[in-house]
Amino acid sequence: YNFLDIVFYKLELTHRFLQKEKYVVYLDADTVVLKDKIDLLVNFLSNSSYDILIQSTATSTYCTGFYIVKPNKNTVKLFKTQQQSLFHGGDQHYFNNIIAPRLKIFRLPPWSYPVGKIFKNSKCLTPVLIHFNSFKSQEDKLTFMKTRGYLYI
């Protein structure tokens, strides 16, 4: 498998669970949960008109490193990744261009659900979880996580 196959597989798995009428909570492997708010978020989503809760990047695009999706006809249809071969930018590019425009999206606040770039450049955050993406290398990411006490292996 190559990287694109792997990242698109999460959208396929999301689709499978949505078909079974299950809420989907997805976290990339480089996401650290500091406060367990998953039940609270699922409850919020289930009682709202939103289809998905998701992180956003520093450039205001959505980040597929952490999301919660509500099962409904719209999300089941949209998470069926039949056009993925056209998107060489990966699942996030696919999500932002094909899926997101057709969803009701709740953007999680970046001070509580930061991606790597936001977390690295801010000192006044109270994160619930941190997605450690946007590092130059795997070594840089692991060093950053370790020196700040977020590497638990």
Short mmCIF file of N, CA and C in Angstrom, two decimals:
data_model
loop_
_atom_site.label_atom_id
_atom_site.label_comp_id
_atom_site.label_asym_id
_atom_site.label_seq_id
_atom_site.Cartn_x
_atom_site.Cartn_y
_atom_site.Cartn_z
N TYR A 1 0.83 -1.19 0.00
CA TYR A 1 0.00 0.00 0.00
C TYR A 1 0.87 1.25 0.00
N ASN A 2 0.39 2.27 -0.70
CA ASN A 2 1.09 3.54 -0.61
C ASN A 2 0.32 4.47 0.34
N PHE A 3 0.90 5.63 0.61
CA PHE A 3 0.32 6.56 1.57
C PHE A 3 -1.11 6.95 1.19
N LEU A 4 -1.35 7.27 -0.08
CA LEU A 4 -2.70 7.70 -0.49
C LEU A 4 -3.73 6.60 -0.28
N ASP A 5 -3.35 5.35 -0.55
CA ASP A 5 -4.28 4.24 -0.29
C ASP A 5 -4.67 4.18 1.18
N ILE A 6 -3.70 4.38 2.03
CA ILE A 6 -3.94 4.29 3.48
C ILE A 6 -4.84 5.43 3.95
N VAL A 7 -4.55 6.67 3.53
CA VAL A 7 -5.36 7.79 4.03
C VAL A 7 -6.78 7.76 3.46
N PHE A 8 -6.94 7.25 2.26
CA PHE A 8 -8.30 7.14 1.72
C PHE A 8 -9.07 5.99 2.37
N TYR A 9 -8.34 5.03 2.91
CA TYR A 9 -9.00 3.90 3.56
C TYR A 9 -9.83 4.36 4.76
N LYS A 10 -9.38 5.42 5.46
CA LYS A 10 -10.16 5.91 6.60
C LYS A 10 -11.52 6.43 6.14
N LEU A 11 -11.59 7.03 4.95
CA LEU A 11 -12.88 7.49 4.43
C LEU A 11 -13.76 6.30 4.08
N GLU A 12 -13.16 5.25 3.55
CA GLU A 12 -13.90 4.02 3.25
C GLU A 12 -14.46 3.39 4.53
N LEU A 13 -13.63 3.33 5.57
CA LEU A 13 -14.09 2.77 6.84
C LEU A 13 -15.18 3.65 7.46
N THR A 14 -15.02 4.95 7.35
CA THR A 14 -16.06 5.87 7.83
C THR A 14 -17.37 5.56 7.12
N HIS A 15 -17.31 5.39 5.82
CA HIS A 15 -18.51 5.07 5.04
C HIS A 15 -19.16 3.77 5.51
N ARG A 16 -18.35 2.75 5.76
CA ARG A 16 -18.89 1.45 6.20
C ARG A 16 -19.66 1.57 7.52
N PHE A 17 -19.09 2.31 8.48
CA PHE A 17 -19.77 2.47 9.77
C PHE A 17 -21.01 3.35 9.65
N LEU A 18 -20.95 4.36 8.82
CA LEU A 18 -22.13 5.21 8.60
C LEU A 18 -23.27 4.39 8.00
N GLN A 19 -22.95 3.46 7.10
CA GLN A 19 -23.97 2.58 6.52
C GLN A 19 -24.65 1.74 7.59
N LYS A 20 -23.93 1.45 8.67
CA LYS A 20 -24.49 0.66 9.78
C LYS A 20 -25.16 1.56 10.81
N GLU A 21 -25.36 2.83 10.45
CA GLU A 21 -26.01 3.82 11.31
C GLU A 21 -25.25 4.06 12.60
N LYS A 22 -23.92 4.06 12.50
CA LYS A 22 -23.04 4.30 13.65
C LYS A 22 -22.40 5.67 13.52
N TYR A 23 -22.30 6.38 14.64
CA TYR A 23 -21.50 7.60 14.66
C TYR A 23 -20.04 7.18 14.48
N VAL A 24 -19.28 8.00 13.77
CA VAL A 24 -17.88 7.69 13.55
C VAL A 24 -17.02 8.76 14.23
N VAL A 25 -16.14 8.29 15.11
CA VAL A 25 -15.14 9.15 15.73
C VAL A 25 -13.80 8.70 15.17
N TYR A 26 -13.11 9.61 14.47
CA TYR A 26 -11.83 9.26 13.87
C TYR A 26 -10.72 10.17 14.40
N LEU A 27 -9.59 9.56 14.73
CA LEU A 27 -8.38 10.28 15.15
C LEU A 27 -7.19 9.69 14.42
N ASP A 28 -6.36 10.55 13.83
CA ASP A 28 -5.10 10.08 13.27
C ASP A 28 -4.21 9.57 14.40
N ALA A 29 -3.25 8.73 14.07
CA ALA A 29 -2.36 8.15 15.07
C ALA A 29 -1.50 9.19 15.76
N ASP A 30 -1.32 10.36 15.14
CA ASP A 30 -0.52 11.41 15.76
C ASP A 30 -1.39 12.45 16.48
N THR A 31 -2.53 12.01 16.97
CA THR A 31 -3.43 12.86 17.75
C THR A 31 -3.38 12.42 19.21
N VAL A 32 -3.20 13.38 20.10
CA VAL A 32 -3.14 13.10 21.53
C VAL A 32 -4.37 13.71 22.19
N VAL A 33 -5.12 12.88 22.91
CA VAL A 33 -6.31 13.33 23.63
C VAL A 33 -5.90 13.69 25.06
N LEU A 34 -6.16 14.92 25.45
CA LEU A 34 -5.79 15.40 26.78
C LEU A 34 -6.98 15.41 27.73
N LYS A 35 -8.17 15.63 27.20
CA LYS A 35 -9.41 15.63 27.99
C LYS A 35 -10.44 14.87 27.19
N ASP A 36 -11.05 13.87 27.77
CA ASP A 36 -12.02 13.05 27.05
C ASP A 36 -13.37 13.76 26.97
N LYS A 37 -13.62 14.35 25.82
CA LYS A 37 -14.88 15.06 25.56
C LYS A 37 -15.68 14.39 24.45
N ILE A 38 -15.32 13.16 24.09
CA ILE A 38 -15.95 12.49 22.96
C ILE A 38 -17.46 12.33 23.18
N ASP A 39 -17.86 11.84 24.35
CA ASP A 39 -19.30 11.67 24.61
C ASP A 39 -20.05 13.00 24.51
N LEU A 40 -19.45 14.05 25.04
CA LEU A 40 -20.05 15.38 24.98
C LEU A 40 -20.20 15.85 23.52
N LEU A 41 -19.17 15.61 22.72
CA LEU A 41 -19.21 16.01 21.31
C LEU A 41 -20.24 15.20 20.52
N VAL A 42 -20.29 13.90 20.75
CA VAL A 42 -21.28 13.05 20.07
C VAL A 42 -22.69 13.49 20.45
N ASN A 43 -22.89 13.77 21.73
CA ASN A 43 -24.20 14.24 22.19
C ASN A 43 -24.57 15.57 21.53
N PHE A 44 -23.62 16.50 21.46
CA PHE A 44 -23.86 17.78 20.79
C PHE A 44 -24.25 17.55 19.33
N LEU A 45 -23.48 16.70 18.64
CA LEU A 45 -23.75 16.44 17.22
C LEU A 45 -25.11 15.79 17.03
N SER A 46 -25.45 14.82 17.86
CA SER A 46 -26.73 14.11 17.70
C SER A 46 -27.93 15.01 17.93
N ASN A 47 -27.76 16.08 18.72
CA ASN A 47 -28.86 17.00 18.99
C ASN A 47 -28.79 18.28 18.17
N SER A 48 -28.01 18.26 17.11
CA SER A 48 -27.85 19.44 16.27
C SER A 48 -28.24 19.12 14.83
N SER A 49 -28.22 20.14 13.99
CA SER A 49 -28.48 19.94 12.56
C SER A 49 -27.19 19.68 11.79
N TYR A 50 -26.05 19.67 12.47
CA TYR A 50 -24.77 19.43 11.80
C TYR A 50 -24.60 17.97 11.41
N ASP A 51 -23.81 17.76 10.35
CA ASP A 51 -23.46 16.41 9.90
C ASP A 51 -22.13 15.94 10.49
N ILE A 52 -21.25 16.89 10.78
CA ILE A 52 -19.89 16.54 11.19
C ILE A 52 -19.30 17.63 12.08
N LEU A 53 -18.46 17.20 13.02
CA LEU A 53 -17.60 18.10 13.81
C LEU A 53 -16.18 17.79 13.34
N ILE A 54 -15.39 18.83 13.06
CA ILE A 54 -14.07 18.59 12.49
C ILE A 54 -13.10 19.71 12.86
N GLN A 55 -11.82 19.36 12.89
CA GLN A 55 -10.76 20.34 13.09
C GLN A 55 -10.58 21.17 11.82
N SER A 56 -9.94 22.32 11.99
CA SER A 56 -9.56 23.09 10.81
C SER A 56 -8.09 23.47 10.94
N THR A 57 -7.48 23.72 9.80
CA THR A 57 -6.06 24.07 9.77
C THR A 57 -5.90 25.57 9.92
N ALA A 58 -4.66 26.00 9.97
CA ALA A 58 -4.37 27.42 10.09
C ALA A 58 -4.86 28.20 8.87
N THR A 59 -5.04 27.53 7.76
CA THR A 59 -5.51 28.20 6.53
C THR A 59 -7.02 28.09 6.37
N SER A 60 -7.70 27.66 7.41
CA SER A 60 -9.16 27.56 7.44
C SER A 60 -9.74 26.43 6.60
N THR A 61 -8.91 25.54 6.10
CA THR A 61 -9.44 24.34 5.48
C THR A 61 -9.69 23.32 6.58
N TYR A 62 -10.50 22.33 6.28
CA TYR A 62 -10.79 21.30 7.27
C TYR A 62 -9.66 20.29 7.32
N CYS A 63 -9.41 19.77 8.52
CA CYS A 63 -8.35 18.79 8.74
C CYS A 63 -8.98 17.46 9.12
N THR A 64 -8.68 16.43 8.37
CA THR A 64 -9.28 15.11 8.59
C THR A 64 -8.52 14.28 9.63
N GLY A 65 -7.69 14.92 10.44
CA GLY A 65 -6.98 14.22 11.51
C GLY A 65 -7.86 13.89 12.70
N PHE A 66 -8.96 14.64 12.85
CA PHE A 66 -9.94 14.36 13.90
C PHE A 66 -11.31 14.83 13.42
N TYR A 67 -12.27 13.91 13.46
CA TYR A 67 -13.64 14.28 13.13
C TYR A 67 -14.63 13.30 13.75
N ILE A 68 -15.86 13.78 13.88
CA ILE A 68 -16.98 12.94 14.32
C ILE A 68 -18.10 13.15 13.31
N VAL A 69 -18.62 12.06 12.75
CA VAL A 69 -19.64 12.14 11.70
C VAL A 69 -20.93 11.49 12.17
N LYS A 70 -22.03 12.17 11.88
CA LYS A 70 -23.37 11.67 12.20
C LYS A 70 -23.84 10.78 11.04
N PRO A 71 -24.42 9.62 11.34
CA PRO A 71 -24.95 8.78 10.26
C PRO A 71 -26.29 9.35 9.76
N ASN A 72 -26.34 9.65 8.49
CA ASN A 72 -27.59 10.03 7.83
C ASN A 72 -27.43 9.78 6.33
N LYS A 73 -28.48 9.93 5.58
CA LYS A 73 -28.41 9.63 4.13
C LYS A 73 -27.34 10.44 3.43
N ASN A 74 -27.22 11.69 3.81
CA ASN A 74 -26.25 12.58 3.18
C ASN A 74 -24.81 12.14 3.45
N THR A 75 -24.48 11.85 4.71
CA THR A 75 -23.11 11.47 5.04
C THR A 75 -22.76 10.10 4.45
N VAL A 76 -23.71 9.18 4.46
CA VAL A 76 -23.46 7.87 3.85
C VAL A 76 -23.12 8.04 2.37
N LYS A 77 -23.88 8.86 1.69
CA LYS A 77 -23.65 9.10 0.26
C LYS A 77 -22.31 9.78 0.01
N LEU A 78 -22.01 10.80 0.79
CA LEU A 78 -20.81 11.59 0.54
C LEU A 78 -19.51 10.90 0.92
N PHE A 79 -19.54 10.01 1.89
CA PHE A 79 -18.30 9.34 2.29
C PHE A 79 -18.00 8.11 1.43
N LYS A 80 -18.82 7.87 0.44
CA LYS A 80 -18.50 6.81 -0.54
C LYS A 80 -17.48 7.41 -1.50
N THR A 81 -16.23 6.97 -1.40
CA THR A 81 -15.11 7.62 -2.09
C THR A 81 -14.88 7.05 -3.48
N GLN A 82 -15.79 7.34 -4.40
CA GLN A 82 -15.65 6.79 -5.75
C GLN A 82 -14.75 7.61 -6.66
N GLN A 83 -14.47 8.85 -6.34
CA GLN A 83 -13.64 9.70 -7.20
C GLN A 83 -12.25 9.93 -6.63
N GLN A 84 -11.83 9.15 -5.68
CA GLN A 84 -10.58 9.40 -4.99
C GLN A 84 -9.36 9.37 -5.90
N SER A 85 -9.39 8.59 -6.96
CA SER A 85 -8.23 8.50 -7.83
C SER A 85 -7.92 9.83 -8.52
N LEU A 86 -8.87 10.75 -8.54
CA LEU A 86 -8.65 12.06 -9.15
C LEU A 86 -7.94 13.02 -8.21
N PHE A 87 -7.82 12.65 -6.93
CA PHE A 87 -7.26 13.56 -5.94
C PHE A 87 -5.93 13.04 -5.43
N HIS A 88 -4.87 13.59 -5.99
CA HIS A 88 -3.52 13.18 -5.59
C HIS A 88 -3.08 13.88 -4.31
N GLY A 89 -3.88 14.82 -3.82
CA GLY A 89 -3.55 15.55 -2.60
C GLY A 89 -3.97 14.81 -1.34
N GLY A 90 -4.55 13.65 -1.47
CA GLY A 90 -4.92 12.86 -0.30
C GLY A 90 -6.35 13.06 0.14
N ASP A 91 -6.67 12.41 1.25
CA ASP A 91 -8.04 12.42 1.76
C ASP A 91 -8.50 13.80 2.19
N GLN A 92 -7.59 14.61 2.72
CA GLN A 92 -7.99 15.94 3.17
C GLN A 92 -8.38 16.82 1.99
N HIS A 93 -7.63 16.75 0.92
CA HIS A 93 -7.95 17.49 -0.30
C HIS A 93 -9.30 17.02 -0.85
N TYR A 94 -9.49 15.72 -0.87
CA TYR A 94 -10.76 15.13 -1.32
C TYR A 94 -11.91 15.61 -0.44
N PHE A 95 -11.72 15.55 0.88
CA PHE A 95 -12.77 15.98 1.81
C PHE A 95 -13.14 17.44 1.57
N ASN A 96 -12.14 18.32 1.49
CA ASN A 96 -12.40 19.75 1.35
C ASN A 96 -13.04 20.11 0.02
N ASN A 97 -12.77 19.36 -1.04
CA ASN A 97 -13.28 19.69 -2.36
C ASN A 97 -14.55 18.96 -2.77
N ILE A 98 -14.74 17.75 -2.28
CA ILE A 98 -15.89 16.93 -2.69
C ILE A 98 -16.92 16.79 -1.59
N ILE A 99 -16.48 16.46 -0.39
CA ILE A 99 -17.42 16.16 0.69
C ILE A 99 -17.88 17.43 1.42
N ALA A 100 -16.96 18.25 1.88
CA ALA A 100 -17.29 19.41 2.73
C ALA A 100 -18.33 20.36 2.14
N PRO A 101 -18.27 20.68 0.85
CA PRO A 101 -19.26 21.64 0.34
C PRO A 101 -20.72 21.17 0.45
N ARG A 102 -20.91 19.89 0.69
CA ARG A 102 -22.26 19.33 0.74
C ARG A 102 -22.69 18.91 2.15
N LEU A 103 -21.91 19.32 3.16
CA LEU A 103 -22.22 18.96 4.54
C LEU A 103 -22.52 20.19 5.37
N LYS A 104 -23.26 19.98 6.45
CA LYS A 104 -23.42 21.00 7.48
C LYS A 104 -22.31 20.73 8.49
N ILE A 105 -21.35 21.65 8.57
CA ILE A 105 -20.12 21.40 9.32
C ILE A 105 -20.01 22.32 10.52
N PHE A 106 -19.66 21.72 11.66
CA PHE A 106 -19.30 22.49 12.84
C PHE A 106 -17.79 22.44 12.95
N ARG A 107 -17.17 23.60 12.81
CA ARG A 107 -15.71 23.72 12.91
C ARG A 107 -15.33 23.80 14.39
N LEU A 108 -14.58 22.82 14.86
CA LEU A 108 -14.16 22.81 16.26
C LEU A 108 -13.21 23.98 16.53
N PRO A 109 -13.32 24.62 17.69
CA PRO A 109 -12.47 25.78 17.97
C PRO A 109 -10.99 25.41 18.01
N PRO A 110 -10.16 26.11 17.25
CA PRO A 110 -8.75 25.74 17.13
C PRO A 110 -7.95 25.91 18.42
N TRP A 111 -8.42 26.70 19.38
CA TRP A 111 -7.70 26.83 20.64
C TRP A 111 -7.92 25.61 21.53
N SER A 112 -8.98 24.84 21.27
CA SER A 112 -9.24 23.63 22.04
C SER A 112 -8.93 22.35 21.25
N TYR A 113 -8.97 22.44 19.93
CA TYR A 113 -8.73 21.28 19.06
C TYR A 113 -7.70 21.67 17.99
N PRO A 114 -6.49 22.06 18.41
CA PRO A 114 -5.52 22.57 17.44
C PRO A 114 -4.85 21.49 16.60
N VAL A 115 -4.51 21.90 15.38
CA VAL A 115 -3.62 21.09 14.54
C VAL A 115 -2.20 21.53 14.89
N GLY A 116 -1.21 20.81 14.39
CA GLY A 116 0.18 21.05 14.76
C GLY A 116 0.66 22.47 14.56
N LYS A 117 0.37 23.05 13.41
CA LYS A 117 0.85 24.40 13.10
C LYS A 117 0.31 25.43 14.09
N ILE A 118 -0.96 25.31 14.44
CA ILE A 118 -1.57 26.23 15.40
C ILE A 118 -0.98 26.01 16.79
N PHE A 119 -0.84 24.75 17.18
CA PHE A 119 -0.31 24.43 18.51
C PHE A 119 1.13 24.91 18.66
N LYS A 120 1.95 24.70 17.64
CA LYS A 120 3.36 25.10 17.70
C LYS A 120 3.52 26.61 17.84
N ASN A 121 2.61 27.37 17.24
CA ASN A 121 2.76 28.83 17.17
C ASN A 121 1.95 29.60 18.20
N SER A 122 1.30 28.93 19.13
CA SER A 122 0.48 29.61 20.13
C SER A 122 0.92 29.21 21.53
N LYS A 123 0.79 30.15 22.44
CA LYS A 123 1.15 29.88 23.84
C LYS A 123 -0.08 29.91 24.74
N CYS A 124 -1.19 30.40 24.26
CA CYS A 124 -2.38 30.59 25.09
C CYS A 124 -3.49 29.61 24.73
N LEU A 125 -3.16 28.36 24.58
CA LEU A 125 -4.16 27.36 24.22
C LEU A 125 -4.53 26.51 25.43
N THR A 126 -5.77 26.03 25.42
CA THR A 126 -6.23 25.07 26.42
C THR A 126 -6.77 23.85 25.67
N PRO A 127 -5.86 23.05 25.10
CA PRO A 127 -6.31 21.98 24.21
C PRO A 127 -7.03 20.82 24.89
N VAL A 128 -8.04 20.33 24.18
CA VAL A 128 -8.73 19.10 24.54
C VAL A 128 -7.98 17.95 23.88
N LEU A 129 -7.59 18.18 22.64
CA LEU A 129 -6.74 17.24 21.92
C LEU A 129 -5.85 18.02 20.97
N ILE A 130 -4.75 17.41 20.57
CA ILE A 130 -3.80 18.03 19.66
C ILE A 130 -3.49 17.05 18.54
N HIS A 131 -3.63 17.50 17.31
CA HIS A 131 -3.23 16.70 16.16
C HIS A 131 -1.85 17.20 15.73
N PHE A 132 -0.84 16.38 15.94
CA PHE A 132 0.54 16.77 15.66
C PHE A 132 0.90 16.56 14.20
N ASN A 133 0.23 17.29 13.32
CA ASN A 133 0.58 17.26 11.91
C ASN A 133 1.44 18.48 11.58
N SER A 134 1.78 18.66 10.32
CA SER A 134 2.50 19.86 9.83
C SER A 134 3.92 19.99 10.35
N PHE A 135 4.60 18.90 10.56
CA PHE A 135 6.01 18.95 10.92
C PHE A 135 6.84 18.60 9.70
N LYS A 136 8.06 19.13 9.64
CA LYS A 136 8.93 18.90 8.48
C LYS A 136 9.31 17.44 8.32
N SER A 137 9.47 16.75 9.45
CA SER A 137 9.85 15.34 9.39
C SER A 137 9.25 14.60 10.58
N GLN A 138 9.26 13.30 10.49
CA GLN A 138 8.80 12.46 11.59
C GLN A 138 9.67 12.68 12.82
N GLU A 139 10.97 12.84 12.61
CA GLU A 139 11.90 13.08 13.71
C GLU A 139 11.58 14.40 14.43
N ASP A 140 11.30 15.46 13.66
CA ASP A 140 10.93 16.75 14.26
C ASP A 140 9.66 16.62 15.10
N LYS A 141 8.69 15.88 14.57
CA LYS A 141 7.42 15.69 15.29
C LYS A 141 7.66 14.96 16.61
N LEU A 142 8.38 13.86 16.55
CA LEU A 142 8.62 13.07 17.77
C LEU A 142 9.43 13.84 18.80
N THR A 143 10.42 14.60 18.35
CA THR A 143 11.22 15.42 19.27
C THR A 143 10.35 16.47 19.94
N PHE A 144 9.52 17.16 19.15
CA PHE A 144 8.61 18.18 19.69
C PHE A 144 7.67 17.57 20.72
N MET A 145 7.07 16.43 20.38
CA MET A 145 6.13 15.78 21.29
C MET A 145 6.83 15.33 22.57
N LYS A 146 8.03 14.76 22.43
CA LYS A 146 8.75 14.25 23.59
C LYS A 146 9.17 15.37 24.53
N THR A 147 9.72 16.46 23.98
CA THR A 147 10.22 17.55 24.82
C THR A 147 9.07 18.28 25.54
N ARG A 148 7.86 18.16 25.05
CA ARG A 148 6.72 18.81 25.70
C ARG A 148 5.82 17.84 26.48
N GLY A 149 6.26 16.59 26.55
CA GLY A 149 5.54 15.62 27.37
C GLY A 149 4.30 15.03 26.73
N TYR A 150 4.24 15.00 25.39
CA TYR A 150 3.07 14.45 24.70
C TYR A 150 3.34 13.13 23.98
N LEU A 151 4.49 12.56 24.18
CA LEU A 151 4.82 11.27 23.56
C LEU A 151 4.69 10.21 24.64
N TYR A 152 3.75 9.29 24.45
CA TYR A 152 3.41 8.33 25.50
C TYR A 152 3.86 6.90 25.18
N ILE A 153 4.79 6.74 24.25
CA ILE A 153 5.29 5.40 23.94
C ILE A 153 6.75 5.27 24.33
#
